[in-house]
PDB file of C-alpha atoms in Angstrom:
ATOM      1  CA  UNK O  19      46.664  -9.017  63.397  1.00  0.00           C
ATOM      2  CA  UNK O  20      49.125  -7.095  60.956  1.00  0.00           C
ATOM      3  CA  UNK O  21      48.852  -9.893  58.358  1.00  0.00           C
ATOM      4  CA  UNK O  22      45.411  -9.976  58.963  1.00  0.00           C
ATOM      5  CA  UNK O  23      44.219  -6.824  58.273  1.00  0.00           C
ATOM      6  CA  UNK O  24      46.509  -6.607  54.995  1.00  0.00           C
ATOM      7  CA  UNK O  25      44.638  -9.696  53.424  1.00  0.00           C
ATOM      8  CA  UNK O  26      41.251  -7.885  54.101  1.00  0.00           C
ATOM      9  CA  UNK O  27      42.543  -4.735  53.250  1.00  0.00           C
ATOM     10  CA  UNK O  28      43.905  -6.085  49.779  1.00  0.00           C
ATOM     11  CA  UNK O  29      40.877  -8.458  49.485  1.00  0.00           C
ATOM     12  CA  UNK O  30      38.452  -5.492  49.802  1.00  0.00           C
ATOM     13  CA  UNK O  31      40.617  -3.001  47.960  1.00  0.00           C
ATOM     14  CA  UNK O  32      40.517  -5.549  45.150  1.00  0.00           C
ATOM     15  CA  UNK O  33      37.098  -7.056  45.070  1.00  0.00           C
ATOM     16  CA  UNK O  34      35.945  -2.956  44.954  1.00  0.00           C
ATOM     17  CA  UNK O  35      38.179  -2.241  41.935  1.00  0.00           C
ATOM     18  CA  UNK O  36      36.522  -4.682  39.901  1.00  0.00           C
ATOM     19  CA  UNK O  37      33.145  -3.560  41.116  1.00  0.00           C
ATOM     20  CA  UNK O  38      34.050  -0.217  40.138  1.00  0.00           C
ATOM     21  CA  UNK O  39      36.367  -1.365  37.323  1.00  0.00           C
ATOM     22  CA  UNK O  40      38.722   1.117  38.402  1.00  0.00           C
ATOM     23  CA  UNK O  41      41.976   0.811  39.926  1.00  0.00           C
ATOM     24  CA  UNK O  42      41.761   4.015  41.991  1.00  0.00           C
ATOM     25  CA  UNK O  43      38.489   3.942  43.255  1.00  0.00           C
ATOM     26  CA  UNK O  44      39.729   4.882  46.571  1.00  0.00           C
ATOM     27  CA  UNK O  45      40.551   8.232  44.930  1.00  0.00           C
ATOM     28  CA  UNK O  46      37.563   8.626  42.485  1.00  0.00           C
ATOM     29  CA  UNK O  47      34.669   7.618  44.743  1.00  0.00           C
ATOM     30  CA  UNK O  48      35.513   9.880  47.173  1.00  0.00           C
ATOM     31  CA  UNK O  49      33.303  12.011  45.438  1.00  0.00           C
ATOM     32  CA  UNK O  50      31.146   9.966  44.462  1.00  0.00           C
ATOM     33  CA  UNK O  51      29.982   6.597  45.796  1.00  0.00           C
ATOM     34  CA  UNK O  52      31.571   7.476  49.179  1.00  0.00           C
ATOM     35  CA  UNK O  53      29.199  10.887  48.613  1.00  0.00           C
ATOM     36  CA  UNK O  54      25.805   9.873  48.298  1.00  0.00           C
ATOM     37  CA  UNK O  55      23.237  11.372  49.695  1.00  0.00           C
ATOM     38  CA  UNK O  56      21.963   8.401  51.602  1.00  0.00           C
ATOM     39  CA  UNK O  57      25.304   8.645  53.237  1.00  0.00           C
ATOM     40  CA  UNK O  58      24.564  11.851  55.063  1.00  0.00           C
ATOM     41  CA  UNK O  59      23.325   9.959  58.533  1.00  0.00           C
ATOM     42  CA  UNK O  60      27.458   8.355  58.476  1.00  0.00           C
ATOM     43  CA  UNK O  61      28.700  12.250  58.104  1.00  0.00           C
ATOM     44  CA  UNK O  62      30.329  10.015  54.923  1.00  0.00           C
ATOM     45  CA  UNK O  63      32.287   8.223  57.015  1.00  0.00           C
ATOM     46  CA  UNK O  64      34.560   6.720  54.533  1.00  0.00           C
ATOM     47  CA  UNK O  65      35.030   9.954  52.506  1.00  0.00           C
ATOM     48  CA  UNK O  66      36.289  11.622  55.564  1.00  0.00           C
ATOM     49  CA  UNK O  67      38.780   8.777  56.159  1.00  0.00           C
ATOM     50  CA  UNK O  68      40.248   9.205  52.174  1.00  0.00           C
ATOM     51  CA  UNK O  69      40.261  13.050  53.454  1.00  0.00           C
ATOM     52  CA  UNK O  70      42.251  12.831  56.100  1.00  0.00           C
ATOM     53  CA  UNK O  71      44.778  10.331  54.853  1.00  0.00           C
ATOM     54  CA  UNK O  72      45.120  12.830  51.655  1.00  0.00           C
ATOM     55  CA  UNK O  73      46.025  16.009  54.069  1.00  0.00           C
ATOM     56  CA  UNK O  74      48.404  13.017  56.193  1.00  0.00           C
ATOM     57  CA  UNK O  75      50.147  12.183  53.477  1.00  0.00           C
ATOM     58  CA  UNK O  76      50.813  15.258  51.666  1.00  0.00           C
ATOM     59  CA  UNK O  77      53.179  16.962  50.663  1.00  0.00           C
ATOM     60  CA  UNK O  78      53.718  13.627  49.489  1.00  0.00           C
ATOM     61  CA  UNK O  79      51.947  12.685  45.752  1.00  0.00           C
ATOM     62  CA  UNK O  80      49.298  11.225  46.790  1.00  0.00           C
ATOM     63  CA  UNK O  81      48.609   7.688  45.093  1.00  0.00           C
ATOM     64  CA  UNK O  82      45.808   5.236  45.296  1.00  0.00           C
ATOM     65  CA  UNK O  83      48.634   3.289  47.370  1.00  0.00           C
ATOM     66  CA  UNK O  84      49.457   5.179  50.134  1.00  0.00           C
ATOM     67  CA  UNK O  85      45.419   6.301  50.300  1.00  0.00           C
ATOM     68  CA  UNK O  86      44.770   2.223  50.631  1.00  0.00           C
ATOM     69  CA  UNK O  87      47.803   1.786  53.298  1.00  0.00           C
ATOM     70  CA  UNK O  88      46.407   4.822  55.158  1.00  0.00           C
ATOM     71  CA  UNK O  89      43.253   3.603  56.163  1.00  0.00           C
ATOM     72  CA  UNK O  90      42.186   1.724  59.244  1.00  0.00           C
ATOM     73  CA  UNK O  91      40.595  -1.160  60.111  1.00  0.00           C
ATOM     74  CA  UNK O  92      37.682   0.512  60.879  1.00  0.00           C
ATOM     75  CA  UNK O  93      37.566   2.260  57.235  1.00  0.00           C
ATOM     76  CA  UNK O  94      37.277  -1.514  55.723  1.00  0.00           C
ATOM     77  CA  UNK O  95      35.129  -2.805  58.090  1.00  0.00           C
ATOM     78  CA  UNK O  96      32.348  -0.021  58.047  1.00  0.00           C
ATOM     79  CA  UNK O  97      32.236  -1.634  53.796  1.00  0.00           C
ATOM     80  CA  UNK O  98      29.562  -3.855  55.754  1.00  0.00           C
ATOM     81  CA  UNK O  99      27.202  -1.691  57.151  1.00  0.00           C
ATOM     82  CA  UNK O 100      23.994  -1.647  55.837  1.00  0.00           C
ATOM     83  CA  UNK O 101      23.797   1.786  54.237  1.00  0.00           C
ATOM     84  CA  UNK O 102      27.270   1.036  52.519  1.00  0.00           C
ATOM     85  CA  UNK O 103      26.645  -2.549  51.300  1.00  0.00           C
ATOM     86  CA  UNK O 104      23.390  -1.795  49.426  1.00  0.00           C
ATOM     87  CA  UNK O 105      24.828   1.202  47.722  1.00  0.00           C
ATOM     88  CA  UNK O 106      27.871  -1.424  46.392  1.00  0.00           C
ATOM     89  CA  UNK O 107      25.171  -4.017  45.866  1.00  0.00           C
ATOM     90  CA  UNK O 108      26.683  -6.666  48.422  1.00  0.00           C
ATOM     91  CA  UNK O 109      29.279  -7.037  45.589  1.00  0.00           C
ATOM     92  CA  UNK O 110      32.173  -6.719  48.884  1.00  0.00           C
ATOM     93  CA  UNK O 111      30.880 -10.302  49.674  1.00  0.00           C
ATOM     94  CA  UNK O 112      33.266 -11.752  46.820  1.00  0.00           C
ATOM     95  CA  UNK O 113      36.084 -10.895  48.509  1.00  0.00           C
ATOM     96  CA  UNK O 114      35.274 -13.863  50.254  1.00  0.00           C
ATOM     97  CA  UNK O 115      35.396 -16.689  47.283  1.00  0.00           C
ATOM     98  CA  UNK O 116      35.873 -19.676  49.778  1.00  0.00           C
ATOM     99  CA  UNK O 117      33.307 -18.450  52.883  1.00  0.00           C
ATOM    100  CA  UNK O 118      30.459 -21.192  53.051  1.00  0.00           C
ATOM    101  CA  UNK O 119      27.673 -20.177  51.071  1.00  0.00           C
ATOM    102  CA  UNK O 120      25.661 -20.060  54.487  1.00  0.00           C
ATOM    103  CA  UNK O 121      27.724 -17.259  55.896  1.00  0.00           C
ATOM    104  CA  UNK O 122      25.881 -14.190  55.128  1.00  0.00           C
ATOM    105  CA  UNK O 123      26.824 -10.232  55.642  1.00  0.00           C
ATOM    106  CA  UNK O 124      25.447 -10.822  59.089  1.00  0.00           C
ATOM    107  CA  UNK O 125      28.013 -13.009  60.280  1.00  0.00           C
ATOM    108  CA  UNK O 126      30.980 -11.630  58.380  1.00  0.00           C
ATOM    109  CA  UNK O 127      30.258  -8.273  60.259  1.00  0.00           C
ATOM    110  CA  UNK O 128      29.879  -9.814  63.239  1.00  0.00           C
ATOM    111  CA  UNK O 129      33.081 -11.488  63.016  1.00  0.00           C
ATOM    112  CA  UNK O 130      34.355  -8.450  61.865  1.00  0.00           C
ATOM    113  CA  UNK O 131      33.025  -6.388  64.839  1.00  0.00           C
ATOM    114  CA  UNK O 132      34.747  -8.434  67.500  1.00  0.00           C
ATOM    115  CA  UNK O 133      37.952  -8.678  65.575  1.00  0.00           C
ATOM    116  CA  UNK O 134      38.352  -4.967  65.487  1.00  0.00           C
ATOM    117  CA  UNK O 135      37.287  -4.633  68.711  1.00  0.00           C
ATOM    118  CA  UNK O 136      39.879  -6.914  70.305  1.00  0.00           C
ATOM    119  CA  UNK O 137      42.591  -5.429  67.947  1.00  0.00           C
ATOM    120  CA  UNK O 138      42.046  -2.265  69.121  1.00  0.00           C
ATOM    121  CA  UNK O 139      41.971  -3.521  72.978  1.00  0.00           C
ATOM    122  CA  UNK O 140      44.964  -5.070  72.031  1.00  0.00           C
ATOM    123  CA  UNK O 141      46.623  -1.649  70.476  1.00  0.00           C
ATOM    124  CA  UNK O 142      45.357   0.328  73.348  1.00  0.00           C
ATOM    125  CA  UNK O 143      46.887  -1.804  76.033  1.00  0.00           C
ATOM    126  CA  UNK O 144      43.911  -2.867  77.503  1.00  0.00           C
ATOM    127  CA  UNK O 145      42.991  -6.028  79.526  1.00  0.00           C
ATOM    128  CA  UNK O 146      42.372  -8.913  77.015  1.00  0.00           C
ATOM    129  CA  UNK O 147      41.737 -11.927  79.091  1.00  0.00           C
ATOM    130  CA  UNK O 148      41.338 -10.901  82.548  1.00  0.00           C
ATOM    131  CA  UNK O 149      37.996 -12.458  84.061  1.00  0.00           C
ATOM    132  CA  UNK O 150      38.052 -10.715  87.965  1.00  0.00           C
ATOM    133  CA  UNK O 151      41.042 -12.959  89.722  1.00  0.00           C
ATOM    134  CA  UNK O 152      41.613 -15.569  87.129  1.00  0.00           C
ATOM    135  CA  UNK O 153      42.926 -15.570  84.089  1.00  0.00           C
ATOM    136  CA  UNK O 154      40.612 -16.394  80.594  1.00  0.00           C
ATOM    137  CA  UNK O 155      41.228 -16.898  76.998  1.00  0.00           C
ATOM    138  CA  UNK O 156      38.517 -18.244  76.084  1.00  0.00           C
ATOM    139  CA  UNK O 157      37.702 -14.695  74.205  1.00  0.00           C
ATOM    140  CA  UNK O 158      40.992 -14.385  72.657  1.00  0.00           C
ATOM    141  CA  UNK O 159      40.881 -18.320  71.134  1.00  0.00           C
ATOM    142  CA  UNK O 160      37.471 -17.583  70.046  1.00  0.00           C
ATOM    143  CA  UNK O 161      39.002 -13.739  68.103  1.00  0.00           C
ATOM    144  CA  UNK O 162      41.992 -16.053  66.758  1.00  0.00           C
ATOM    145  CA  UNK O 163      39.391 -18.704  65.842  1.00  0.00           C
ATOM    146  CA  UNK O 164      37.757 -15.552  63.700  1.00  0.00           C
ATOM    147  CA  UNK O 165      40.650 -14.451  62.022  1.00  0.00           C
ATOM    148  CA  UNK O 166      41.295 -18.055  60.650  1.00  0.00           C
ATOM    149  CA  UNK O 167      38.148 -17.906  59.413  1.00  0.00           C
ATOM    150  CA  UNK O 168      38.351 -14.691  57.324  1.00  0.00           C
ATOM    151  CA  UNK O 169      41.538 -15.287  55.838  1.00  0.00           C
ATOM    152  CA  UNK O 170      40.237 -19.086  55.017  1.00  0.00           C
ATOM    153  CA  UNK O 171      37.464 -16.903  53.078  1.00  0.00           C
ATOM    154  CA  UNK O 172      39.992 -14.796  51.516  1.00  0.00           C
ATOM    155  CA  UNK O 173      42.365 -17.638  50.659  1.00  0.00           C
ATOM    156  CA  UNK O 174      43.042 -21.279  52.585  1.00  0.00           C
ATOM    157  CA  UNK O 175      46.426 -20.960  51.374  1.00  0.00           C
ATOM    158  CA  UNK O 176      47.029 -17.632  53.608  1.00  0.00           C
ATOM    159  CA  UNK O 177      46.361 -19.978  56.781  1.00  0.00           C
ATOM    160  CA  UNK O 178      49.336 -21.851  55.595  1.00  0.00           C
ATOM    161  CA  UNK O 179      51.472 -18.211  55.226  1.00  0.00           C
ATOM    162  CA  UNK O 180      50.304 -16.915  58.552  1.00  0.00           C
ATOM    163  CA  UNK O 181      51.134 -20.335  60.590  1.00  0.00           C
ATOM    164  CA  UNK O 182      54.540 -19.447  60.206  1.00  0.00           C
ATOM    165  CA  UNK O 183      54.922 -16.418  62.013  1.00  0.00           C
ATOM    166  CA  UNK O 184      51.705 -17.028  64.197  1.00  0.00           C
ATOM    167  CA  UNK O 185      52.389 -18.128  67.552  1.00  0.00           C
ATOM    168  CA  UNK O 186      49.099 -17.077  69.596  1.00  0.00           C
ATOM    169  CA  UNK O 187      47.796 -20.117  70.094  1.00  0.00           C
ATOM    170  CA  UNK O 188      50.921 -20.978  72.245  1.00  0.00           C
ATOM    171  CA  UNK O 189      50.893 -17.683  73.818  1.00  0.00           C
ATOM    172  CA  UNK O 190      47.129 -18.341  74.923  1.00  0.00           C
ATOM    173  CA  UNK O 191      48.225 -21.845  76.121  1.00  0.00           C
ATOM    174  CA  UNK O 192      50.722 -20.522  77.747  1.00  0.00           C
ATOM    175  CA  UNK O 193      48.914 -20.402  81.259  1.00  0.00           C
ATOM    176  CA  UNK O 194      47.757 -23.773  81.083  1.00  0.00           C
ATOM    177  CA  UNK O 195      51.161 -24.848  80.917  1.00  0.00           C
ATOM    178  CA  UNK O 196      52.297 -22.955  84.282  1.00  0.00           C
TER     179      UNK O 196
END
């Protein structure tokens, strides 16, 4: 999940600097972009995250950086909502280069959505594949099934990266094999 939300993080990060064609967008759009009016219904979601990760990391300078490495998940995922994506003009899609040309915002955010959702069971502790009495992964292979997806977007050759250090798919075999 680490790796994963690095490559979207960075993938994001970079697809909006170009859009912007500015390096520290995270830091100049704060007060801009991230405050336009139509974003009053969010409470400006996103410019409250680059808020609070400013007073976190201070007394600390504060660089475009440690802004980007201070955000969560759900700071890069909420990109996609509706009232984001048309004021960036869907450019975010092209930090997807290699996502089938049939895959539209829809379907990233809803991959999205349940990725962040079963990270954050996962962070919290809570049950992940629990059915009643038995025992089901059928959620957590289709989640890991998800986040091969995105990073195949990003870049195929991240699969290859990841694979080394991922070892989920044994874990969720693991039962099978009792």
């Amino acid at each position: 999940m680490n790796l994963f939300e690095i490559f979207l993080r960075n993938a994001l990060y970079n697809r909006l600097s170009l859009h912007f064609n500015d390096q520290d967008w995270i830091t100049t759009q704060k007060n801009l972009f991230m405050n336009h009016p139509s974003l009053a219904p969010s409470r400006y979601f996103l410019r409250g995250c680059v808020l609070k990760a400013e007073t976190k990391i201070r007394p600390h300078p504060i660089t475009p950086g440690k802004l980007v490495s201070e955000q969560t998940l759900g700071f890069w995922t909420a990109l996609f909502d509706n009232h984001h994506y048309i004021l960036l003009q869907g450019s975010i899609m092209g930090a997807f280069p290699n996502k089938p040309a049939a895959v539209n915002r829809s379907a990233v955010v809803t991959k999205l959505k349940n990725i962040r959702e079963f990270r954050n069971r996962i962070y919290h502790n809570e049950p992940i594949c629990f059915r009643g009495n038995s025992i089901d992964f059928s959620f957590a292979s289709q989640i890991l099934n998800d986040v091969h997806d995105v990073i195949s977007w990003i870049d195929p050759k991240l699969l290859d990266y990841t694979g080394y250090f991922n070892n989920v798919g044994d874990k969720i075999n693991l039962p099978n094999n009792l």
